[in-house]
mmCIF file of C-alpha atoms in Angstrom:
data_model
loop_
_atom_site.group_PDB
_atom_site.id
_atom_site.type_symbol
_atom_site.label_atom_id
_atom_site.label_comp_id
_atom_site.label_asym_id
_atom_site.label_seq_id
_atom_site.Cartn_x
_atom_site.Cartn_y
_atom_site.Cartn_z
ATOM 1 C CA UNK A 1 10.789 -35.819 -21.048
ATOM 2 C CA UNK A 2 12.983 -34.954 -18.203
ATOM 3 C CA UNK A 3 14.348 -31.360 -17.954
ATOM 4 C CA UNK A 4 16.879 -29.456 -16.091
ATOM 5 C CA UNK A 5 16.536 -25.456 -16.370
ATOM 6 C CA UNK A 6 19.559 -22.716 -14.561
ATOM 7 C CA UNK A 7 19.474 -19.362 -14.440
ATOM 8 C CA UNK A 8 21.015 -17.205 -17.470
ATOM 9 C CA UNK A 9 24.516 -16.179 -16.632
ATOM 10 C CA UNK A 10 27.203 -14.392 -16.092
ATOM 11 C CA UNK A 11 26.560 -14.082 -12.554
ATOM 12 C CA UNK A 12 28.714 -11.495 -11.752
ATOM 13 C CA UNK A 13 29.770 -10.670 -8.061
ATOM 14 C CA UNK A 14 32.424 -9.081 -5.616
ATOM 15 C CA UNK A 15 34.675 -11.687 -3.548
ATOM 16 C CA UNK A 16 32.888 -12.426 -0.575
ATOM 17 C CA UNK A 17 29.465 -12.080 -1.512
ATOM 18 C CA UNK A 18 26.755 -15.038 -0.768
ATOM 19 C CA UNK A 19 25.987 -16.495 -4.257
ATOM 20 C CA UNK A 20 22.976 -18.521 -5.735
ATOM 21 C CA UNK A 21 22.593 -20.263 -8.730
ATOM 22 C CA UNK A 22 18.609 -21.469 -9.352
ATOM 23 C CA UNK A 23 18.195 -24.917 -11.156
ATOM 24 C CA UNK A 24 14.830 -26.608 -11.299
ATOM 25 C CA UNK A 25 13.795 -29.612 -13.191
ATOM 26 C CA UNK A 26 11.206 -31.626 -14.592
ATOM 27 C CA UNK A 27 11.463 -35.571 -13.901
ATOM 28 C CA UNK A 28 9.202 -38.658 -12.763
ATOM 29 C CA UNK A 29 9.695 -39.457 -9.331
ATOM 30 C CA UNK A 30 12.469 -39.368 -7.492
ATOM 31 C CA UNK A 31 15.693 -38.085 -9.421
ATOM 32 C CA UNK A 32 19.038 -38.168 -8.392
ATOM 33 C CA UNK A 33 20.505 -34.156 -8.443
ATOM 34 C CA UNK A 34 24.331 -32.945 -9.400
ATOM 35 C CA UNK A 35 26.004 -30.120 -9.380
ATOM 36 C CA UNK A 36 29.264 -30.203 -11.607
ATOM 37 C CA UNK A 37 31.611 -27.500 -12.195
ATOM 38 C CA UNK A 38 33.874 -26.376 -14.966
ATOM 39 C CA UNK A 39 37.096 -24.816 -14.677
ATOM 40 C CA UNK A 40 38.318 -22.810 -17.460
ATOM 41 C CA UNK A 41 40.259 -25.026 -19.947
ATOM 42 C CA UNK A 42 39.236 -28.528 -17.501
ATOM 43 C CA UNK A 43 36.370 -30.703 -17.864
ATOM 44 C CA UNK A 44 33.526 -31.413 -15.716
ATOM 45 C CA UNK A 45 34.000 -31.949 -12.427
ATOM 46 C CA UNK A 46 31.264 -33.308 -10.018
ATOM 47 C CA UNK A 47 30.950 -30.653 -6.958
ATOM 48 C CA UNK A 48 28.091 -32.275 -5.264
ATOM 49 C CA UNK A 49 24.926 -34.272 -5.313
ATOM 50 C CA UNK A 50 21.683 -35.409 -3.429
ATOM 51 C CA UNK A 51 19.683 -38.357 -4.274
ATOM 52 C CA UNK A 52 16.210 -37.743 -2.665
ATOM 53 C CA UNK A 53 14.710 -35.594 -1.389
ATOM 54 C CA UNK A 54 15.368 -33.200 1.418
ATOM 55 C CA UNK A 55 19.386 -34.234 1.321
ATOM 56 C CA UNK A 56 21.768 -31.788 1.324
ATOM 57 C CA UNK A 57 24.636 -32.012 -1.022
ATOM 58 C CA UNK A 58 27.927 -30.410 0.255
ATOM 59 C CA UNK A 59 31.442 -29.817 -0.649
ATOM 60 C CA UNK A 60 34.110 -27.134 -0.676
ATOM 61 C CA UNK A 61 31.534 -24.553 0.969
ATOM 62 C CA UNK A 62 29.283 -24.918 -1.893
ATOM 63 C CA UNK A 63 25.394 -26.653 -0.787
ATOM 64 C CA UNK A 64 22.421 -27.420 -2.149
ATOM 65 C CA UNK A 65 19.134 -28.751 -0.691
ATOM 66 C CA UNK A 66 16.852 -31.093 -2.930
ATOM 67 C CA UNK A 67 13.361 -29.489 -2.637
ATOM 68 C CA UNK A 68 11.027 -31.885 -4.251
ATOM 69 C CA UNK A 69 8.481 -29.445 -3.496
ATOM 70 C CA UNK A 70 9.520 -26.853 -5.419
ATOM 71 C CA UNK A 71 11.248 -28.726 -8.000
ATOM 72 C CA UNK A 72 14.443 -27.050 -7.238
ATOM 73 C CA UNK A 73 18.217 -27.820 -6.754
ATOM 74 C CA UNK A 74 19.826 -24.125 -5.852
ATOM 75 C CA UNK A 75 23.347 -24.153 -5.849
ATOM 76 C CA UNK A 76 24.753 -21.474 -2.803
ATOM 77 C CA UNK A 77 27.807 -20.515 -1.355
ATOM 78 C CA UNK A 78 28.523 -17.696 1.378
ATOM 79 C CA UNK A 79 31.498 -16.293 0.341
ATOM 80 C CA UNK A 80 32.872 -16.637 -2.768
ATOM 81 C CA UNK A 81 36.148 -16.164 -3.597
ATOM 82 C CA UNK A 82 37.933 -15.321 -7.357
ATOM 83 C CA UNK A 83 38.902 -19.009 -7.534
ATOM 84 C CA UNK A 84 35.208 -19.762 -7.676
ATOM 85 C CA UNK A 85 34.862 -18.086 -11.414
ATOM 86 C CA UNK A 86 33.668 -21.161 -13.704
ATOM 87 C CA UNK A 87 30.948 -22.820 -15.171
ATOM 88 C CA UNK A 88 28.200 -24.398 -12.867
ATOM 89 C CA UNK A 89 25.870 -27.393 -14.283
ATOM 90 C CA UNK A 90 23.190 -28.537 -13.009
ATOM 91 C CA UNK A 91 22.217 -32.197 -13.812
ATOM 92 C CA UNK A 92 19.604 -35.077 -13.351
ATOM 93 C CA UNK A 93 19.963 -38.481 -12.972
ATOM 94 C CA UNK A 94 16.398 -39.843 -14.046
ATOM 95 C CA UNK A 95 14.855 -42.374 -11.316
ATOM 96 C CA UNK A 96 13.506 -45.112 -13.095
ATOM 97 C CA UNK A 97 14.697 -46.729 -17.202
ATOM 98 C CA UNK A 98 17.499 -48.389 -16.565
ATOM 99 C CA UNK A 99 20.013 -46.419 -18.680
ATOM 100 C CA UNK A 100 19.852 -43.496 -15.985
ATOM 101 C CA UNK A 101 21.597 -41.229 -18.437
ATOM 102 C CA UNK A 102 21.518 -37.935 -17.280
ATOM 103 C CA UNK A 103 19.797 -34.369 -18.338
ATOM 104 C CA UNK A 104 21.922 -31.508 -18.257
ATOM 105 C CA UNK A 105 20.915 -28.004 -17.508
ATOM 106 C CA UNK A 106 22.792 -25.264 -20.303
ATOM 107 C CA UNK A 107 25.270 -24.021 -17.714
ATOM 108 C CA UNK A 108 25.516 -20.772 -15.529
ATOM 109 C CA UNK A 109 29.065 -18.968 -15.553
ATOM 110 C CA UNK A 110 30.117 -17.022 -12.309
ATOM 111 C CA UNK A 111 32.689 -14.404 -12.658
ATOM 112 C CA UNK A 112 34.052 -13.031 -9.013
ATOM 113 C CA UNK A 113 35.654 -10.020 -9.217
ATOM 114 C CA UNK A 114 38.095 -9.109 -6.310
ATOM 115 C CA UNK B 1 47.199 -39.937 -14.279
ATOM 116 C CA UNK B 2 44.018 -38.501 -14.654
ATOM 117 C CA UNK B 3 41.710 -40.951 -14.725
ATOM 118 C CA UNK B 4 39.792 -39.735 -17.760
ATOM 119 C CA UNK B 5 42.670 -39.135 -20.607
ATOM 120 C CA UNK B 6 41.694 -37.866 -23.574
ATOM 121 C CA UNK B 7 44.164 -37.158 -26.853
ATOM 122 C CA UNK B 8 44.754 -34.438 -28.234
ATOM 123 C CA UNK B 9 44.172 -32.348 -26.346
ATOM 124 C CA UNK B 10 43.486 -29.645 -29.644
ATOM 125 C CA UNK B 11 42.862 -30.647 -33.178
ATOM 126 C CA UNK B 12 42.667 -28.339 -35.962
ATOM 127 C CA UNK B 13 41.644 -30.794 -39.108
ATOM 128 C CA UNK B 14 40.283 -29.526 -42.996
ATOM 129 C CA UNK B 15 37.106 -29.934 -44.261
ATOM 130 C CA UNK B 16 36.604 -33.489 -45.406
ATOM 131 C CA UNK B 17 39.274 -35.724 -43.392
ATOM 132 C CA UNK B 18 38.951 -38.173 -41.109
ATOM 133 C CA UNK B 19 39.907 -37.682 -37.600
ATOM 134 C CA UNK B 20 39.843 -40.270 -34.388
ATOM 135 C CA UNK B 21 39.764 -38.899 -30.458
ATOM 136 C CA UNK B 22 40.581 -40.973 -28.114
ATOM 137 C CA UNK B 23 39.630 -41.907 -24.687
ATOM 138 C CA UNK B 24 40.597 -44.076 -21.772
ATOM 139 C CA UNK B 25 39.943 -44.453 -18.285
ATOM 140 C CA UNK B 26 41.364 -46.095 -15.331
ATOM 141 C CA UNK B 27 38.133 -45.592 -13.183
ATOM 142 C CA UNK B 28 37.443 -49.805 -14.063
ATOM 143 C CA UNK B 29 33.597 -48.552 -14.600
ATOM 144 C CA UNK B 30 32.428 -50.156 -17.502
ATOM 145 C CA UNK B 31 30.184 -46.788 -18.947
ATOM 146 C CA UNK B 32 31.588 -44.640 -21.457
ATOM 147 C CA UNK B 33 30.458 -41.874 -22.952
ATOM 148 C CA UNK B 34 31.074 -39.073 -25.832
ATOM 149 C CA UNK B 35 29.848 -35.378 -25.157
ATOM 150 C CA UNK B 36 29.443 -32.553 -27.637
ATOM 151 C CA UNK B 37 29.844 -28.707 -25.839
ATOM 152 C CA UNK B 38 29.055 -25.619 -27.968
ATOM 153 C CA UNK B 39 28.388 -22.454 -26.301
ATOM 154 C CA UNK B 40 25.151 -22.126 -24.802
ATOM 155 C CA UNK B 41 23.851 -25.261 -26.201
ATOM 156 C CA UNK B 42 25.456 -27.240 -22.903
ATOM 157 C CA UNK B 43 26.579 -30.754 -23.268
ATOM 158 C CA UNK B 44 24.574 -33.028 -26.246
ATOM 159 C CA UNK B 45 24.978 -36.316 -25.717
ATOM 160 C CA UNK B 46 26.811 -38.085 -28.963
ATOM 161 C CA UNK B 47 27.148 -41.691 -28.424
ATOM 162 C CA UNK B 48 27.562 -44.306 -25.058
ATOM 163 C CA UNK B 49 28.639 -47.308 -24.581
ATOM 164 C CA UNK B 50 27.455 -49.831 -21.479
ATOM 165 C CA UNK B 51 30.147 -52.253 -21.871
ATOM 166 C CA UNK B 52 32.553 -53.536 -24.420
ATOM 167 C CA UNK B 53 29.781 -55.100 -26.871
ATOM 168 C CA UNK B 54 27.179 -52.489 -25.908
ATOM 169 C CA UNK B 55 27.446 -49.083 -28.488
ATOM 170 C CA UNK B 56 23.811 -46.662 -28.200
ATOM 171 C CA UNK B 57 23.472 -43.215 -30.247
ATOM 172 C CA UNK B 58 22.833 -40.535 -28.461
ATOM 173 C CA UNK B 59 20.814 -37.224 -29.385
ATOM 174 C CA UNK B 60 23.377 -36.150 -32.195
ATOM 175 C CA UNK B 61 24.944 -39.261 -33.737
ATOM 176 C CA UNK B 62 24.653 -38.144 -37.171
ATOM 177 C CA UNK B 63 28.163 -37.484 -38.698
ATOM 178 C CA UNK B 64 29.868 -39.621 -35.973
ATOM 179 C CA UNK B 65 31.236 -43.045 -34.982
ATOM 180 C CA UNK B 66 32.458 -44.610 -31.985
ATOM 181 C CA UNK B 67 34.436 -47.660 -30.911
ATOM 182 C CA UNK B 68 34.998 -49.877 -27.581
ATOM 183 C CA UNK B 69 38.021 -51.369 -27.878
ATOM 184 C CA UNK B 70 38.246 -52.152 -24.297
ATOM 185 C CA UNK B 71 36.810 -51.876 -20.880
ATOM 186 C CA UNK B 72 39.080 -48.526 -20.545
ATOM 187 C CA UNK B 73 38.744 -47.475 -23.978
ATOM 188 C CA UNK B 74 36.353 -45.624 -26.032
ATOM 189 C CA UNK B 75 37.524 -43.640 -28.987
ATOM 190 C CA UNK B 76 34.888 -41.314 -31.464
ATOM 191 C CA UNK B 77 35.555 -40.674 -35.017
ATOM 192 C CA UNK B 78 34.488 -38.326 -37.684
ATOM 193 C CA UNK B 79 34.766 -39.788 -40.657
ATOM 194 C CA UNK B 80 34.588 -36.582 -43.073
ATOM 195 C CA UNK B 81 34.978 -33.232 -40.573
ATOM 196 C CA UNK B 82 32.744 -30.706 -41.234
ATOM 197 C CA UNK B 83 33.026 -27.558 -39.787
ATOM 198 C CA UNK B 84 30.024 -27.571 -37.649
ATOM 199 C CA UNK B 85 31.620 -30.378 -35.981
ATOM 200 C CA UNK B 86 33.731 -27.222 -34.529
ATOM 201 C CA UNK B 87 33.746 -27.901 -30.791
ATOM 202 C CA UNK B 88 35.005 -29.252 -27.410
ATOM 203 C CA UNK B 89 34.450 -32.830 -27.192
ATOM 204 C CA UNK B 90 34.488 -34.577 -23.300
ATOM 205 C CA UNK B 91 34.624 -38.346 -22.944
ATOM 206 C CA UNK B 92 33.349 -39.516 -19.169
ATOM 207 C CA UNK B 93 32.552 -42.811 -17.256
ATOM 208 C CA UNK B 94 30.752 -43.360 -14.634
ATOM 209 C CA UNK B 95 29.223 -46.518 -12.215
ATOM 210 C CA UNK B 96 26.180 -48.399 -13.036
ATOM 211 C CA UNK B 97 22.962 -46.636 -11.300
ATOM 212 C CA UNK B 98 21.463 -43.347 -10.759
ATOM 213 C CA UNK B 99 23.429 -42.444 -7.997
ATOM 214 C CA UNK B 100 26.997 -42.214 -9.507
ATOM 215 C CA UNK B 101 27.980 -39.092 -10.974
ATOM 216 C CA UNK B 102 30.235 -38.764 -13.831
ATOM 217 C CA UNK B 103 33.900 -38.358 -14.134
ATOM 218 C CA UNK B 104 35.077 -36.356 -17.340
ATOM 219 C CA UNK B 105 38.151 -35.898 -19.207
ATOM 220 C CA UNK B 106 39.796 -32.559 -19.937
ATOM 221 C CA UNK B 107 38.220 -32.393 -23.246
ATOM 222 C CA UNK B 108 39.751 -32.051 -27.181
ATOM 223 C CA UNK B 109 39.025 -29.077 -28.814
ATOM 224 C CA UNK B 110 38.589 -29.459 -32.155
ATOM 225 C CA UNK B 111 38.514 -26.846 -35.299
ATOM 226 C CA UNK B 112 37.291 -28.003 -39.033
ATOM 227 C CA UNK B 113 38.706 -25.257 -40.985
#
């Protein structure tokens, strides 16, 4: 079956530094990619996606390129700032089914420190 | 509004009772679903709903129920609380296709002391 895998957290870094966050998966075809963020205390929020492959997802300086060649979805940012400390999901959308429920990776938390 | 609202927004309930969350959304999608978080385990899907007369289990049904009792609403029960059912519970919707993403609620926390 489908799989989404992240990177073990915390990821732990200084305000301004460039961040990554790895996510590949394992899907038929062509998924559809997310990135969703949680806030402490919030829910889910969606941050950004690409639906095949090659697109760029984008959105509040945070990007990510879907590499169907590598399997991958990295999440980066150049310079992150203390307001940036949550929880980072990486998701799937599968590309055929019909139900198109989604996979979830287990979640990477970033902690900036100033 | 938001437009996931889900009540409470904390629950602390005893062993044994029988507690309701509740859900609605002014998104007009016509998806619904229930969400499980524990830490490190991620999000487990619990139940989802396609439309009004449409209820599927998800990968950890057992010990839960839901109900559509409307386009907007979506409400999941536990009808005797166990403490393992300690947890954050998210409702979301989202569009029909592979390309929408989801929009959650703010989640209910919920302790079975």
């Amino acid at each position: 079956g489908d799989s989404v895998t992240q990177m073990e957290g915390p990821v732990t870094l200084s305000e301004e530094a460039f961040l990554t966050i790895n996510c590949t998966y394992t899907a038929t075809g062509y998924p559809s990619l997310f990135w969703y963020v949680q806030y402490p205390g919030e829910g889910l929020q969606l941050l950004l996606k690409a639906t095949k492959a090659d697109d760029k997802g984008s959105n509040k300086g945070f990007e990510a390129t879907y590499r169907k060649e590598t399997t991958s979805f990295h999440l980066e940012k150049g310079s992150v700032q203390v307001s940036d400390s949550a929880v980072y999901f990486c998701a799937l959308s599968p590309a055929s089914g019909g139900s198109y429920i989604p996979t979830f990776g287990r979640g990477t938390s970033l902690i900036v420190h100033p | 509004d938001a437009d996931v609202t889900q009540t409470p927004r904390n629950r602390i309930t005893k062993t044994g009772k029988r507690i309701m969350l509740e859900c609605s959304q002014t998104k007009g999608h016509d998806r619904m679903y229930w969400y499980r978080q524990d830490p490190g385990l991620g999000l487990r899907l619990i139940y989802y709903s396609f439309d009004v007369k449409d209820i599927n289990k998800g990968e950890i049904s057992d010990g839960y129920s839901v109900s559509r009792q409307a386009q907007a609403k979506f409400s999941l029960s536990l009808e005797s609380a166990i403490p393992n059912q300690t947890a954050l519970y998210f409702c979301a919707t989202s569009g029909q296709g592979r390309n929408y993403g989801y929009t959650f609620g703010s989640g209910t926390r919920l302790t079975v002391v």
